CSV table of C-alpha atoms in Angstrom, one decimal:
chain,number,residue,atom,x,y,z
A,1,MET,CA,35.7,17.8,-25.8
A,2,SER,CA,39.6,16.8,-26.2
A,3,TYR,CA,41.1,14.3,-28.6
A,4,SER,CA,41.6,12.0,-25.4
A,5,GLU,CA,37.6,12.2,-24.6
A,6,LEU,CA,36.6,12.0,-28.1
A,7,LEU,CA,38.8,8.7,-28.0
A,8,GLY,CA,37.2,7.3,-25.2
A,9,LEU,CA,33.7,7.6,-26.5
A,10,ILE,CA,34.7,5.8,-29.7
A,11,MET,CA,36.0,3.0,-27.8
A,12,LEU,CA,32.6,2.8,-26.2
A,13,PHE,CA,30.7,2.8,-29.2
A,14,CYS,CA,33.2,0.2,-30.7
A,15,MET,CA,32.6,-2.0,-27.6
A,16,VAL,CA,28.7,-1.9,-28.1
A,17,ALA,CA,29.0,-2.7,-32.1
A,18,VAL,CA,31.5,-5.5,-31.7
A,19,ILE,CA,29.7,-7.1,-28.9
A,20,PHE,CA,26.2,-7.2,-30.7
A,21,ILE,CA,28.1,-8.4,-33.9
A,22,GLY,CA,28.8,-11.6,-31.5
A,23,PHE,CA,32.6,-11.4,-30.2
A,24,PRO,CA,33.4,-12.6,-27.0
A,25,ILE,CA,33.1,-9.6,-24.4
A,26,SER,CA,36.5,-10.6,-22.3
A,27,PHE,CA,38.6,-10.5,-25.4
A,28,THR,CA,36.5,-7.3,-27.0
A,29,LEU,CA,37.2,-5.4,-23.7
A,30,LEU,CA,40.8,-6.2,-23.6
A,31,PHE,CA,41.9,-5.7,-27.2
A,32,LEU,CA,39.7,-2.2,-27.5
A,33,ALA,CA,41.6,-1.5,-23.8
A,34,ILE,CA,44.8,-2.0,-25.6
A,35,ILE,CA,44.4,-0.2,-28.5
A,36,PHE,CA,42.4,2.6,-27.9
A,37,GLY,CA,44.6,3.2,-24.5
A,38,GLY,CA,47.7,3.0,-26.8
A,39,LEU,CA,46.6,5.7,-29.0
A,40,GLY,CA,45.3,7.9,-26.6
A,41,LEU,CA,47.8,7.3,-23.8
A,42,GLY,CA,50.9,5.9,-24.9
A,43,TRP,CA,51.9,2.0,-25.3
A,44,GLU,CA,53.8,2.1,-22.0
A,45,GLN,CA,51.2,4.0,-19.9
A,46,THR,CA,48.3,1.5,-21.1
A,47,PHE,CA,50.6,-1.5,-20.3
A,48,ASN,CA,51.4,-0.1,-17.2
A,49,LEU,CA,48.0,0.8,-16.4
A,50,SER,CA,47.0,-2.7,-17.4
A,51,TYR,CA,49.2,-4.5,-15.2
A,52,LEU,CA,48.2,-2.4,-12.0
A,53,GLN,CA,44.9,-3.1,-12.7
A,54,ILE,CA,45.0,-7.0,-13.3
A,55,TRP,CA,47.7,-7.2,-10.2
A,56,GLY,CA,45.0,-5.1,-8.0
A,57,THR,CA,42.1,-7.6,-9.4
A,58,MET,CA,44.2,-10.6,-7.8
A,59,LYS,CA,45.4,-9.4,-4.7
A,60,ASP,CA,41.4,-8.4,-3.8
A,61,GLU,CA,40.5,-10.3,-0.9
A,62,ILE,CA,36.9,-10.7,-1.7
A,63,PHE,CA,37.5,-12.3,-5.2
A,64,PRO,CA,38.6,-15.6,-3.7
A,65,ALA,CA,34.8,-16.1,-2.3
A,66,VAL,CA,33.5,-16.2,-6.0
A,67,PRO,CA,35.0,-19.7,-7.0
A,68,LEU,CA,34.0,-21.0,-3.4
A,69,PHE,CA,30.4,-20.0,-3.7
A,70,ILE,CA,30.3,-21.4,-7.3
A,71,PHE,CA,31.4,-24.8,-6.1
A,72,MET,CA,29.3,-24.9,-3.0
A,73,GLY,CA,26.5,-24.4,-5.9
A,74,TYR,CA,27.5,-27.1,-8.2
A,75,MET,CA,28.3,-29.5,-5.1
A,76,THR,CA,24.7,-28.8,-3.5
A,77,GLU,CA,23.3,-29.4,-7.2
A,78,GLN,CA,25.4,-32.7,-7.5
A,79,ALA,CA,24.5,-34.0,-3.9
A,80,GLY,CA,21.0,-33.8,-5.1
A,81,LEU,CA,19.5,-31.5,-2.9
A,82,MET,CA,17.5,-29.4,-5.1
A,83,GLU,CA,15.7,-32.3,-6.1
A,84,ARG,CA,14.7,-33.1,-2.6
A,85,LEU,CA,13.8,-29.6,-1.7
A,86,PHE,CA,11.4,-29.7,-4.9
A,87,GLY,CA,9.8,-32.9,-4.1
A,88,ALA,CA,9.0,-31.7,-0.3
A,89,MET,CA,7.6,-28.4,-1.4
A,90,ARG,CA,5.8,-30.1,-4.4
A,91,SER,CA,4.0,-32.4,-1.5
A,92,LEU,CA,3.7,-29.8,1.1
A,93,LEU,CA,1.6,-27.7,-1.7
A,94,ALA,CA,-0.4,-30.3,-3.4
A,95,PRO,CA,-3.8,-29.1,-2.3
A,96,VAL,CA,-3.3,-25.6,-4.0
A,97,ARG,CA,-4.2,-24.5,-7.6
A,98,GLY,CA,-0.9,-23.7,-9.1
A,99,SER,CA,0.9,-26.0,-6.6
A,100,LEU,CA,3.9,-26.5,-9.1
A,101,TYR,CA,4.5,-22.8,-9.9
A,102,LEU,CA,4.4,-22.3,-6.3
A,103,ALA,CA,7.0,-25.3,-5.6
A,104,VAL,CA,9.4,-24.0,-8.5
A,105,ILE,CA,9.6,-20.2,-7.1
A,106,LEU,CA,9.9,-21.3,-3.3
A,107,THR,CA,12.4,-24.1,-4.2
A,108,ALA,CA,14.2,-21.6,-6.5
A,109,THR,CA,14.3,-18.9,-3.8
A,110,ILE,CA,15.8,-21.4,-1.4
A,111,PHE,CA,18.3,-22.8,-3.8
A,112,ALA,CA,19.1,-19.4,-5.1
A,113,MET,CA,20.7,-19.0,-1.3
A,114,ALA,CA,22.8,-22.0,-1.4
A,115,THR,CA,24.3,-21.5,-4.7
A,116,GLY,CA,23.9,-18.1,-6.9
A,117,ILE,CA,24.6,-19.9,-10.0
A,118,VAL,CA,21.7,-19.1,-12.5
A,119,GLY,CA,22.5,-21.7,-14.9
A,120,ALA,CA,22.3,-24.6,-12.8
A,121,ALA,CA,19.2,-23.4,-10.9
A,122,VAL,CA,17.5,-23.0,-14.5
A,123,THR,CA,18.3,-26.3,-15.6
A,124,VAL,CA,17.4,-28.4,-12.7
A,125,LEU,CA,14.3,-26.7,-12.1
A,126,GLY,CA,13.3,-27.2,-16.1
A,127,ILE,CA,14.4,-31.3,-16.0
A,128,MET,CA,12.6,-31.4,-12.6
A,129,ALA,CA,9.4,-29.5,-13.1
A,130,ALA,CA,8.8,-29.1,-16.5
A,131,PRO,CA,7.9,-32.6,-17.4
A,132,MET,CA,5.5,-32.7,-14.3
A,133,MET,CA,4.2,-29.5,-15.9
A,134,ILE,CA,3.5,-30.9,-19.1
A,135,LYS,CA,2.0,-34.1,-17.9
A,136,THR,CA,-0.6,-32.3,-15.6
A,137,GLY,CA,-1.5,-29.7,-18.1
A,138,TYR,CA,0.0,-26.7,-16.8
A,139,ASP,CA,0.3,-23.7,-19.1
A,140,ALA,CA,3.3,-23.9,-21.1
A,141,ARG,CA,3.9,-19.7,-21.0
A,142,LEU,CA,3.6,-19.4,-17.4
A,143,SER,CA,5.5,-22.7,-16.7
A,144,ALA,CA,8.3,-21.3,-18.5
A,145,GLY,CA,8.3,-18.0,-17.2
A,146,ALA,CA,8.0,-19.5,-13.5
A,147,ILE,CA,11.1,-21.3,-14.4
A,148,ALA,CA,13.1,-19.0,-15.9
A,149,ALA,CA,12.3,-16.2,-13.3
A,150,GLY,CA,12.5,-18.1,-10.3
A,151,GLY,CA,16.3,-19.4,-11.5
A,152,THR,CA,17.2,-15.9,-12.2
A,153,LEU,CA,16.8,-15.3,-8.3
A,154,GLY,CA,20.3,-16.5,-7.4
A,155,ILE,CA,21.7,-13.3,-9.1
A,156,LEU,CA,19.9,-11.0,-6.4
A,157,VAL,CA,19.6,-13.3,-3.5
A,158,PRO,CA,22.7,-14.1,-1.6
A,159,PRO,CA,25.4,-15.3,-1.6
A,160,SER,CA,24.8,-14.0,-5.3
A,161,VAL,CA,28.5,-13.8,-7.0
A,162,MET,CA,27.3,-10.8,-8.4
A,163,LEU,CA,27.2,-8.8,-4.9
A,164,VAL,CA,30.5,-10.3,-4.4
A,165,VAL,CA,31.8,-8.4,-7.0
A,166,MET,CA,29.7,-5.4,-6.8
A,167,GLY,CA,31.0,-4.6,-3.2
A,168,PRO,CA,34.4,-3.8,-4.0
A,169,VAL,CA,33.7,-1.4,-6.9
A,170,MET,CA,31.2,0.4,-4.7
A,171,GLY,CA,33.4,0.6,-1.8
A,172,VAL,CA,30.7,-0.8,0.4
A,173,PRO,CA,31.1,-4.0,2.9
A,174,VAL,CA,29.8,-7.2,1.1
A,175,ASN,CA,28.0,-8.0,4.3
A,176,LEU,CA,25.9,-5.1,4.2
A,177,LEU,CA,25.3,-5.4,0.5
A,178,TYR,CA,24.0,-8.7,1.0
A,179,SER,CA,21.9,-7.9,4.1
A,180,ALA,CA,20.3,-4.8,1.5
A,181,ALA,CA,19.4,-7.6,-1.0
A,182,PHE,CA,17.1,-9.7,1.2
A,183,GLY,CA,14.1,-7.8,1.0
A,184,PRO,CA,14.0,-7.0,-2.8
A,185,GLY,CA,14.9,-10.8,-3.4
A,186,PHE,CA,12.2,-11.7,-1.1
A,187,LEU,CA,9.7,-9.3,-2.6
A,188,LEU,CA,10.5,-10.5,-6.2
A,189,ALA,CA,10.0,-13.9,-4.9
A,190,GLY,CA,6.4,-13.2,-3.4
A,191,CYS,CA,5.7,-11.3,-6.2
A,192,TYR,CA,6.3,-14.0,-8.7
A,193,ILE,CA,4.0,-16.2,-6.2
A,194,ALA,CA,1.4,-13.7,-6.0
A,195,TYR,CA,1.0,-13.1,-9.8
A,196,THR,CA,1.1,-17.0,-10.5
A,197,LEU,CA,-1.5,-17.9,-7.5
A,198,THR,CA,-4.0,-15.4,-8.9
A,199,ARG,CA,-3.8,-16.7,-12.5
A,200,SER,CA,-4.6,-20.0,-11.0
A,201,PHE,CA,-7.3,-18.8,-9.0
A,202,LEU,CA,-9.0,-16.7,-11.7
A,203,ASN,CA,-8.3,-19.8,-14.5
A,204,PRO,CA,-8.0,-23.2,-12.5
A,205,GLU,CA,-7.0,-24.6,-16.0
A,206,LEU,CA,-3.6,-22.8,-15.9
A,207,GLY,CA,-2.7,-24.8,-12.6
A,208,PRO,CA,-4.4,-27.4,-11.3
A,209,ALA,CA,-4.6,-28.6,-8.1
A,210,MET,CA,-2.7,-32.5,-7.8
A,211,THR,CA,-5.6,-35.1,-8.1
A,212,MET,CA,-5.8,-37.5,-4.9
A,213,GLU,CA,-4.1,-40.3,-6.8
A,214,GLU,CA,-0.9,-38.1,-7.5
A,215,ARG,CA,-0.9,-37.0,-4.0
A,216,GLU,CA,-0.9,-40.5,-2.7
A,217,ALA,CA,1.7,-41.4,-5.2
A,218,ALA,CA,3.9,-38.5,-4.1
A,219,TYR,CA,3.4,-39.5,-0.3
A,220,ARG,CA,4.4,-43.1,-0.9
A,221,GLU,CA,7.3,-42.0,-2.7
A,222,MET,CA,8.5,-39.9,0.2
A,223,THR,CA,7.8,-42.3,2.8
A,224,THR,CA,9.1,-45.4,1.6
A,225,GLU,CA,12.3,-43.9,0.3
A,226,LYS,CA,15.2,-46.0,2.1
A,227,VAL,CA,17.8,-43.7,4.0
A,228,GLY,CA,21.1,-44.4,6.1
A,229,ILE,CA,20.9,-43.5,9.6
A,230,PRO,CA,23.9,-41.0,9.1
A,231,VAL,CA,21.3,-39.1,7.0
A,232,LEU,CA,18.5,-39.4,9.4
A,233,ALA,CA,20.5,-38.2,12.2
A,234,LEU,CA,21.9,-34.9,10.0
A,235,ALA,CA,18.2,-34.1,9.1
A,236,LEU,CA,17.4,-34.2,13.3
A,237,LEU,CA,20.5,-32.3,14.2
A,238,CYS,CA,19.4,-29.4,11.4
A,239,LEU,CA,16.0,-29.4,12.3
A,240,VAL,CA,16.5,-29.1,16.2
A,241,GLY,CA,19.1,-26.6,15.3
A,242,LEU,CA,16.9,-24.7,13.4
A,243,VAL,CA,14.0,-24.7,15.7
A,244,TYR,CA,15.6,-23.7,18.7
A,245,LEU,CA,17.3,-20.9,17.4
A,246,LEU,CA,14.0,-19.7,15.7
A,247,ALA,CA,12.2,-20.2,18.9
A,248,ASP,CA,14.8,-18.3,20.6
A,249,LEU,CA,14.9,-15.4,18.0
A,250,LEU,CA,11.1,-15.0,18.5
A,251,LEU,CA,11.1,-15.0,22.1
A,252,GLY,CA,13.5,-12.5,22.2
A,253,VAL,CA,11.6,-10.0,19.6
A,254,ALA,CA,8.2,-10.8,21.6
A,255,ARG,CA,10.2,-9.9,24.8
A,256,VAL,CA,9.2,-13.0,26.4
A,257,PRO,CA,10.9,-14.9,29.4
A,258,SER,CA,13.3,-17.2,28.0
A,259,LEU,CA,14.2,-19.2,31.2
A,260,PRO,CA,17.9,-19.4,30.6
A,261,VAL,CA,19.5,-22.4,32.4
A,262,THR,CA,23.1,-22.7,32.3
A,263,ILE,CA,24.4,-25.9,31.7
A,264,GLY,CA,28.5,-25.9,32.0
A,265,ARG,CA,29.5,-22.5,29.9
A,266,ILE,CA,26.1,-22.8,27.6
A,267,ASP,CA,23.1,-20.9,28.5
A,268,VAL,CA,19.9,-22.8,27.5
A,269,SER,CA,16.8,-21.2,26.6
A,270,VAL,CA,14.1,-23.8,28.6
A,271,ALA,CA,11.3,-21.7,26.6
A,272,ALA,CA,12.7,-22.5,23.0
A,273,LEU,CA,13.7,-25.8,24.3
A,274,VAL,CA,10.2,-26.8,24.3
A,275,PRO,CA,9.1,-26.6,21.0
A,276,THR,CA,12.7,-28.0,19.7
A,277,LEU,CA,11.8,-31.2,21.8
A,278,LEU,CA,8.1,-31.5,20.4
A,279,ALA,CA,9.5,-30.8,16.9
A,280,ALA,CA,12.3,-33.7,17.4
A,281,TRP,CA,9.6,-36.0,18.8
A,282,ALA,CA,7.1,-35.4,15.7
A,283,TYR,CA,10.2,-35.9,13.4
A,284,VAL,CA,10.8,-39.5,15.1
A,285,ARG,CA,7.3,-40.6,15.0
A,286,ASN,CA,6.0,-39.2,11.6
A,287,ALA,CA,7.5,-40.7,8.5
A,288,TYR,CA,5.8,-37.7,6.2
A,289,LEU,CA,7.3,-35.2,8.2
A,290,ARG,CA,10.9,-36.8,8.2
A,291,ALA,CA,10.7,-36.9,4.6
A,292,VAL,CA,9.9,-33.0,4.3
A,293,VAL,CA,12.6,-32.1,7.0
A,294,LEU,CA,15.0,-34.4,5.0
A,295,GLY,CA,14.2,-32.4,2.1
A,296,ILE,CA,14.4,-29.0,3.6
A,297,ALA,CA,16.5,-28.9,6.9
A,298,PRO,CA,19.8,-29.9,5.8
A,299,LEU,CA,20.0,-27.0,3.2
A,300,SER,CA,18.6,-24.5,5.4
A,301,ALA,CA,21.1,-25.4,8.1
A,302,LEU,CA,23.7,-24.7,5.4
A,303,ILE,CA,22.3,-21.8,4.0
A,304,GLY,CA,21.6,-20.3,7.4
A,305,PHE,CA,25.2,-21.1,8.8
A,306,THR,CA,26.9,-19.4,5.2
A,307,LEU,CA,25.0,-16.4,5.2
A,308,GLY,CA,24.3,-15.7,8.9
A,309,THR,CA,28.0,-15.5,9.5
A,310,ILE,CA,28.4,-13.0,6.6
A,311,VAL,CA,25.3,-10.8,7.7
A,312,GLY,CA,26.2,-11.0,11.2
A,313,GLY,CA,30.0,-9.8,10.5
A,314,LEU,CA,31.2,-12.9,11.9
A,315,ALA,CA,33.5,-14.0,9.2
A,316,THR,CA,34.3,-12.4,5.9
A,317,PRO,CA,32.5,-13.7,2.4
A,318,THR,CA,35.4,-15.8,1.6
A,319,GLU,CA,35.9,-17.4,5.2
A,320,ALA,CA,32.2,-18.4,5.2
A,321,ALA,CA,32.2,-19.5,1.3
A,322,SER,CA,35.1,-21.8,2.2
A,323,CYS,CA,33.0,-23.3,5.2
A,324,GLY,CA,29.9,-23.5,2.8
A,325,ALA,CA,32.0,-25.5,0.1
A,326,PHE,CA,33.2,-27.8,2.6
A,327,GLY,CA,29.6,-28.1,4.2
A,328,ALA,CA,28.2,-28.7,0.9
A,329,ALA,CA,30.4,-31.5,0.3
A,330,ILE,CA,29.8,-33.0,3.9
A,331,LEU,CA,26.0,-33.4,2.9
A,332,ALA,CA,27.0,-34.7,-0.6
A,333,LEU,CA,28.8,-37.5,1.7
A,334,VAL,CA,26.2,-38.1,3.9
A,335,TYR,CA,23.5,-38.3,1.2
A,336,ARG,CA,26.0,-40.9,-0.6
A,337,ARG,CA,26.3,-38.9,-3.8
A,338,LEU,CA,29.9,-38.0,-3.3
A,339,ASN,CA,32.1,-39.7,-5.7
A,340,VAL,CA,34.4,-39.2,-8.5
A,341,ARG,CA,31.7,-38.2,-10.8
A,342,SER,CA,30.1,-35.6,-9.1
A,343,LEU,CA,33.6,-34.1,-8.0
A,344,THR,CA,34.4,-34.2,-11.4
A,345,ASN,CA,31.4,-32.4,-12.6
A,346,ALA,CA,31.4,-29.8,-9.5
A,347,GLY,CA,35.1,-28.9,-10.2
A,348,ILE,CA,34.7,-28.5,-14.1
A,349,GLY,CA,31.5,-26.4,-13.6
A,350,THR,CA,33.3,-24.3,-10.7
A,351,MET,CA,36.6,-24.0,-13.0
A,352,VAL,CA,34.4,-22.8,-16.2
A,353,THR,CA,32.0,-20.3,-14.1
A,354,SER,CA,34.9,-19.0,-12.0
A,355,ALA,CA,37.0,-18.5,-15.2
A,356,MET,CA,34.5,-16.8,-17.0
A,357,VAL,CA,33.5,-14.3,-14.0
A,358,LEU,CA,36.8,-13.6,-13.0
A,359,PHE,CA,38.1,-13.0,-16.8
A,360,LEU,CA,35.4,-10.5,-17.2
A,361,ALA,CA,36.3,-9.1,-14.1
A,362,VAL,CA,40.1,-8.5,-15.2
A,363,ALA,CA,39.0,-7.5,-18.7
A,364,SER,CA,36.1,-5.0,-17.5
A,365,THR,CA,38.7,-3.4,-15.1
A,366,VAL,CA,41.3,-3.1,-17.3
A,367,PHE,CA,38.7,-1.2,-19.7
A,368,GLY,CA,37.4,0.8,-17.3
A,369,ALA,CA,40.5,2.1,-16.0
A,370,VAL,CA,41.6,3.5,-19.8
A,371,PHE,CA,38.3,4.8,-20.1
A,372,THR,CA,38.4,6.8,-17.2
A,373,LYS,CA,42.3,7.8,-18.1
A,374,LEU,CA,41.2,9.0,-21.5
A,375,GLY,CA,38.6,11.6,-19.4
A,376,SER,CA,35.5,10.0,-21.1
A,377,ALA,CA,33.9,8.7,-17.6
A,378,ASN,CA,34.1,12.2,-16.0
A,379,LEU,CA,32.4,13.9,-19.3
A,380,ILE,CA,29.6,11.1,-19.2
A,381,THR,CA,29.6,12.0,-15.5
A,382,ASN,CA,29.2,15.8,-15.7
A,383,PHE,CA,27.0,15.5,-18.8
A,384,LEU,CA,24.7,13.4,-16.3
A,385,LEU,CA,25.0,15.9,-13.6
A,386,ALA,CA,24.1,18.6,-15.7
A,387,VAL,CA,20.9,17.1,-17.4
A,388,PRO,CA,18.1,19.6,-16.2
A,389,LEU,CA,16.3,17.3,-13.7
A,390,SER,CA,15.7,16.8,-10.1
A,391,ASP,CA,17.6,13.9,-8.0
A,392,TRP,CA,15.1,11.5,-8.3
A,393,TRP,CA,14.3,11.7,-11.6
A,394,LYS,CA,18.3,11.5,-12.3
A,395,LEU,CA,18.5,8.3,-10.3
A,396,ALA,CA,15.4,6.9,-12.7
A,397,LEU,CA,17.4,7.8,-15.7
A,398,ILE,CA,20.4,5.8,-14.3
A,399,MET,CA,17.7,2.7,-13.3
A,400,ALA,CA,16.4,3.1,-17.0
A,401,ILE,CA,19.4,2.9,-18.6
A,402,PHE,CA,20.8,-0.1,-16.7
A,403,PHE,CA,17.6,-1.6,-17.8
A,404,VAL,CA,18.4,-1.0,-21.5
A,405,LEU,CA,21.9,-2.1,-21.2
A,406,GLY,CA,20.5,-5.4,-19.5
A,407,TRP,CA,19.1,-6.3,-22.7
A,408,PRO,CA,22.4,-6.8,-25.0
A,409,PHE,CA,25.0,-7.1,-22.2
A,410,GLU,CA,25.5,-9.4,-18.9
A,411,TRP,CA,25.8,-8.0,-15.5
A,412,PRO,CA,29.7,-8.2,-15.4
A,413,VAL,CA,30.3,-5.4,-18.3
A,414,ILE,CA,27.5,-3.5,-16.2
A,415,ILE,CA,29.1,-3.7,-13.1
A,416,LEU,CA,32.4,-3.1,-13.8
A,417,VAL,CA,32.4,-0.9,-16.5
A,418,PHE,CA,29.2,1.3,-16.5
A,419,LEU,CA,28.6,1.3,-12.5
A,420,PRO,CA,31.7,3.1,-12.2
A,421,ILE,CA,30.5,5.7,-14.5
A,422,ALA,CA,27.5,6.4,-12.7
A,423,LEU,CA,28.7,5.9,-9.1
A,424,PRO,CA,29.9,9.7,-8.6
A,425,VAL,CA,26.6,11.1,-10.1
A,426,VAL,CA,24.7,8.9,-7.3
A,427,GLU,CA,27.1,9.8,-4.3
A,428,LYS,CA,26.0,13.4,-5.3
A,429,LEU,CA,22.1,13.0,-5.5
A,430,GLN,CA,20.3,14.9,-2.3
A,431,LEU,CA,17.5,11.9,-1.5
A,432,GLY,CA,17.7,12.2,2.3
A,433,LEU,CA,19.9,9.3,2.9
A,434,GLY,CA,23.4,8.8,4.4
A,435,LYS,CA,25.9,8.0,1.9
A,436,LEU,CA,25.9,4.2,3.1
A,437,ASP,CA,22.2,4.0,3.1
A,438,LEU,CA,22.3,5.5,-0.4
A,439,LEU,CA,25.0,3.2,-1.9
A,440,LEU,CA,23.1,0.2,-0.1
A,441,TRP,CA,20.1,1.3,-1.7
A,442,PHE,CA,21.6,1.9,-5.1
A,443,GLY,CA,23.0,-1.3,-5.0
A,444,ALA,CA,19.7,-3.4,-4.3
A,445,LEU,CA,18.4,-1.2,-7.0
A,446,THR,CA,20.6,-2.1,-9.6
A,447,ALA,CA,20.6,-6.0,-8.3
A,448,VAL,CA,16.8,-5.8,-9.2
A,449,ASN,CA,17.9,-4.4,-12.6
A,450,MET,CA,20.3,-6.9,-13.5
A,451,GLN,CA,17.4,-9.6,-12.9
A,452,THR,CA,16.6,-8.3,-16.7
A,453,ALA,CA,19.6,-9.3,-17.7
A,454,TYR,CA,18.7,-12.8,-17.7
A,455,LEU,CA,15.2,-12.4,-18.9
A,456,SER,CA,15.9,-10.0,-22.3
A,457,PRO,CA,16.5,-10.9,-25.3
A,458,PRO,CA,19.0,-11.0,-27.5
A,459,VAL,CA,21.2,-12.5,-24.5
A,460,ALA,CA,18.6,-14.0,-22.4
A,461,MET,CA,20.7,-16.9,-20.9
A,462,SER,CA,17.8,-18.3,-18.8
A,463,ALA,CA,15.7,-18.9,-22.2
A,464,TYR,CA,18.6,-21.1,-24.1
A,465,TYR,CA,19.4,-22.9,-20.7
A,466,LEU,CA,15.7,-23.9,-20.4
A,467,ARG,CA,15.0,-24.8,-24.1
A,468,ASN,CA,18.2,-27.1,-23.8
A,469,VAL,CA,16.3,-29.4,-21.4
A,470,VAL,CA,12.7,-28.7,-22.2
A,471,PRO,CA,12.5,-29.1,-26.2
A,472,ASN,CA,8.4,-29.2,-26.0
A,473,TRP,CA,8.8,-25.5,-25.2
A,474,SER,CA,9.5,-23.4,-28.1
A,475,LEU,CA,12.0,-20.5,-27.7
A,476,GLY,CA,8.7,-18.2,-28.4
A,477,THR,CA,6.6,-19.4,-25.9
A,478,ILE,CA,9.8,-19.3,-23.5
A,479,TYR,CA,10.3,-15.5,-24.4
A,480,LYS,CA,6.3,-14.8,-24.0
A,481,GLY,CA,6.8,-16.3,-20.4
A,482,MET,CA,9.4,-14.2,-19.3
A,483,ALA,CA,8.1,-11.0,-20.8
A,484,ASP,CA,5.5,-11.3,-18.3
A,485,TYR,CA,8.1,-11.7,-15.4
A,486,MET,CA,10.1,-8.8,-16.6
A,487,VAL,CA,6.9,-6.7,-16.0
A,488,ILE,CA,6.8,-8.0,-12.4
A,489,GLN,CA,10.6,-7.3,-12.4
A,490,VAL,CA,9.9,-3.6,-13.0
A,491,PHE,CA,6.8,-3.5,-11.1
A,492,ALA,CA,9.1,-4.2,-8.1
A,493,LEU,CA,12.0,-1.6,-9.1
A,494,ILE,CA,9.5,0.8,-8.7
A,495,LEU,CA,8.4,0.0,-5.1
A,496,LEU,CA,12.1,-0.4,-4.3
A,497,LEU,CA,12.4,3.4,-5.7
A,498,VAL,CA,9.7,4.8,-3.8
A,499,TRP,CA,10.4,2.9,-0.4
A,500,PRO,CA,14.1,2.6,0.1
A,501,GLN,CA,13.5,0.8,3.5
A,502,ILE,CA,12.6,-2.6,1.7
A,503,ALA,CA,16.3,-2.9,1.2
A,504,LEU,CA,17.9,-0.9,4.1
A,505,TRP,CA,15.5,-2.2,7.3
A,506,LEU,CA,18.1,-5.5,7.6
A,507,PRO,CA,21.3,-3.5,7.1
A,508,HIS,CA,20.1,-1.0,9.9
A,509,VAL,CA,19.4,-4.1,12.1
A,510,VAL,CA,22.7,-5.5,11.3
A,511,ARG,CA,24.4,-2.5,12.2
């Protein structure tokens, strides 16, 4: 082992130790990179290396999507779309035991596809759902875990900011990485739902169904709400578009004749038009259905437009994110929630979150470059390759290391510092997959693994977000609830390891 390699290992150890003490991660990474780089490479080379890494990060065409997606998330939150979505889900699922658990997880899953901001999702879910859960006698531990775990789906389900950052690091297209994350994300949400519903059916006291009085009150609240003509028209337009596209897609999958008719330059499917017109007629006639559509359709249309263009390769992440941010502002305007205060809150939230993510990206990139230049990255890579294990067990070992790293570190450090170290090892594994499929699968595995970073102490940011808005639940209760869902995450990770097609089926369809 050379002097520079030893210096790099000492730098890595110092990073772990200093962060454990409580120093800010970004400043720690930059300070250690400059000091140890100066000692091992010389001050001039360290400065040039840092300058090139920072400039390269600034020139990356993917990173402008980060603040745009973050603004889209904050704007949908300020527009009150999450509250409407949760109200619609709660009312639809009212007769089911554990309906509030189900409503929380479904709302979190849908909202995750519109924001990707864990803090906002956990906070809003805590404000909306926790008081109802406490009032109706839901189990505090199971409730806290459902809110915290559901809120963290934003880090996995597109348009996850983490996946935007991960794509350039791994050298894979972000649209394919997005498509690879859908399967694991929905699998995880399904596991959460199955767990909560099973517990509720085995022990009805954990999640009692809503009483008739509560259902009637929810029905009256939804059907008597006064909304403007623009909101009703927008919801109808979104419903018509969603039903038509879904019907046309199902007809194509089933290979049923669509009976196309050309109107001008547009081909219209008569077979898909029939259910569309029926849905529109029901929307006009039924006040309850209208209220449910108002809560679900506009946000779903925004998600479908933004993510559909990315996954389909019709737009780059930055282009789609800009349209999504504009669409979220339009929704806020239509719902009469766009004002100086909401714009200010969304703008400040976007600046704070974007600054944190991008500064961490710059600092981690500089740290990783110095670490690699010192030769320590190759030393660790060669050590992992030389471990006397089969290729499957080497992959499992990397996942186990990432799982442990998720406890003290947040995802930017793992993605930007440790992932590039493990990537050469993964690329040389012979697991019966092509290089692109292997990287997409590994990216999906890593994304599922990073879920634990928000649920595992001592960092466990979701616990602190939830504790701030629900003081009735102690940190101990929240930690115990999150521990149950961490077991589910490990179970989902094992399923994904055993069946790579969970992540790869949609990228194959897109390609």
